[in-house]
Amino acid sequence: MTYTNALKTFILILSCSFLTAACSSYMAANQPGKLDLDLFQSGTPKSLLIAEFGRPAQEQVEEDGVKYDIYVFNQGYSTVEKTGRALIHGVADIATLGLWEVVGTPIETARSGQKMAVKVSYDESNLVEKVFFLKRKYG
């Protein structure tokens, strides 16, 4: 390989690494936010649960007349966690001239929060009566 070809290859690799730089930083900063799980307690109005976690994935009324909702959501990360991860990825990108993205992007793809499913029963006033955590899975 001649010096000119080696230089062209190096410039091409360097250009590609700068084009992909900051993907992991961006992904870390845009992960889902941390939700208030303390709302899943007896006496909380259904409207507060909807405001925090969105519409239930499933709503049902049992034969005994008890109303149940199942909320499915990703429990994300605090602003401090997201900012710290984004900064670490940014520093690693600079230190490795963008090559960190080969490692950083798959890490952030895999770390998209904790998948959760929660079943909630309500009383006749639409206040939380019982809470059942059905699923807690990292993914």
Coordinates of C-alpha atoms in Angstrom, one line a residue:
M1 CA 0.0 0.0 0.0
T2 CA 1.4 3.3 -1.0
Y3 CA 1.6 6.3 1.3
T4 CA -1.1 8.1 -0.7
N5 CA -3.5 5.1 -0.4
A6 CA -2.8 4.7 3.3
L7 CA -3.5 8.4 3.8
K8 CA -6.7 8.2 1.8
T9 CA -7.8 5.1 3.9
F10 CA -7.0 6.9 7.1
I11 CA -8.9 10.0 6.1
L12 CA -11.9 7.9 5.1
I13 CA -11.9 6.0 8.4
L14 CA -11.5 9.3 10.3
S15 CA -14.3 10.9 8.3
C16 CA -16.7 7.9 9.0
S17 CA -15.9 7.9 12.7
F18 CA -16.7 11.6 12.9
L19 CA -20.0 11.1 11.0
T20 CA -21.1 8.5 13.6
A21 CA -19.7 10.3 16.6
A22 CA -22.1 11.4 19.3
C23 CA -24.7 8.7 18.5
S24 CA -24.2 7.1 21.9
S25 CA -24.2 10.4 23.6
Y26 CA -27.4 11.4 21.9
M27 CA -29.0 8.1 22.7
A28 CA -28.0 8.3 26.4
A29 CA -29.4 11.8 26.7
N30 CA -32.7 10.7 25.1
Q31 CA -33.4 7.5 27.1
P32 CA -36.8 7.4 28.9
G33 CA -37.1 9.5 32.1
K34 CA -37.6 8.1 35.6
L35 CA -41.3 7.7 36.5
D36 CA -42.7 8.1 40.0
L37 CA -43.4 4.5 41.1
D38 CA -44.6 5.8 44.5
L39 CA -47.9 6.7 42.8
F40 CA -48.7 2.9 42.8
Q41 CA -50.1 3.0 46.3
S42 CA -53.5 2.7 47.8
G43 CA -55.6 5.9 47.5
T44 CA -54.0 7.4 44.4
P45 CA -56.5 8.6 41.9
K46 CA -56.6 6.9 38.5
S47 CA -56.1 10.2 36.8
L48 CA -52.7 10.7 38.4
L49 CA -51.6 7.2 37.2
I50 CA -52.7 8.1 33.7
A51 CA -50.9 11.5 33.8
E52 CA -47.6 9.8 34.9
F53 CA -47.7 6.4 33.0
G54 CA -50.1 7.1 30.1
R55 CA -53.3 5.2 29.3
P56 CA -53.4 1.7 30.6
A57 CA -52.5 -1.0 28.1
Q58 CA -55.5 -3.0 29.2
E59 CA -58.7 -2.1 31.2
Q60 CA -61.0 -4.8 32.5
V61 CA -63.8 -5.4 34.9
E62 CA -63.9 -8.7 36.7
E63 CA -67.0 -10.7 37.3
D64 CA -67.2 -9.4 40.9
G65 CA -67.3 -5.9 39.5
V66 CA -63.7 -4.9 40.5
K67 CA -62.0 -2.6 37.9
Y68 CA -58.4 -3.5 36.9
D69 CA -55.9 -1.7 34.7
I70 CA -52.6 -2.9 33.5
Y71 CA -49.9 -0.3 32.9
V72 CA -47.0 -1.2 30.7
F73 CA -44.1 1.2 30.5
N74 CA -40.3 1.6 30.6
Q75 CA -38.9 2.8 33.9
G76 CA -36.1 5.1 32.7
Y77 CA -33.3 7.1 34.2
S78 CA -32.9 10.3 36.2
T79 CA -31.6 13.4 34.5
V80 CA -28.3 13.0 36.4
E81 CA -27.9 9.4 35.2
K82 CA -28.7 10.4 31.6
T83 CA -26.4 13.4 31.6
G84 CA -23.5 11.4 33.2
R85 CA -23.8 8.7 30.6
A86 CA -23.9 11.2 27.7
L87 CA -20.8 12.9 29.0
I88 CA -18.9 9.7 29.4
H89 CA -19.8 8.7 25.9
G90 CA -18.8 12.1 24.6
V91 CA -15.4 12.0 26.3
A92 CA -14.8 8.5 25.1
D93 CA -15.7 9.6 21.5
I94 CA -13.2 12.4 21.6
A95 CA -10.5 10.2 23.2
T96 CA -10.9 7.5 20.5
L97 CA -11.6 9.8 17.6
G98 CA -15.1 8.4 17.3
L99 CA -14.2 4.7 17.5
W100 CA -16.0 4.5 20.8
E101 CA -19.3 4.4 18.9
V102 CA -18.6 0.7 18.0
V103 CA -19.0 0.0 21.7
G104 CA -21.2 2.9 23.0
T105 CA -24.1 2.6 20.6
P106 CA -24.8 -1.0 21.3
I107 CA -24.6 -0.3 25.1
E108 CA -27.2 2.5 24.8
T109 CA -29.4 0.3 22.5
A110 CA -29.4 -2.4 25.2
R111 CA -30.0 0.0 28.1
S112 CA -33.4 1.4 27.2
G113 CA -34.8 1.2 30.7
Q114 CA -36.6 -1.4 32.8
K115 CA -39.7 -2.8 31.1
M116 CA -42.5 -3.0 33.7
A117 CA -46.1 -4.1 33.9
V118 CA -48.3 -3.2 36.8
K119 CA -51.8 -4.4 37.5
V120 CA -54.0 -2.0 39.6
S121 CA -57.4 -2.5 41.1
Y122 CA -59.7 0.5 41.9
D123 CA -62.5 1.1 44.3
E124 CA -65.8 2.6 43.2
S125 CA -64.3 6.2 43.4
N126 CA -61.5 5.2 40.9
L127 CA -58.9 5.3 43.7
V128 CA -56.1 2.7 43.8
E129 CA -57.0 -0.2 46.0
K130 CA -54.4 -2.9 45.3
V131 CA -51.2 -3.0 43.2
F132 CA -49.5 -6.0 41.6
F133 CA -46.1 -5.7 40.0
L134 CA -46.3 -8.2 37.2
K135 CA -43.1 -7.7 35.3
R136 CA -39.7 -6.1 36.0
K137 CA -37.3 -6.8 33.2
Y138 CA -34.2 -4.9 32.1
G139 CA -34.0 -4.3 28.4

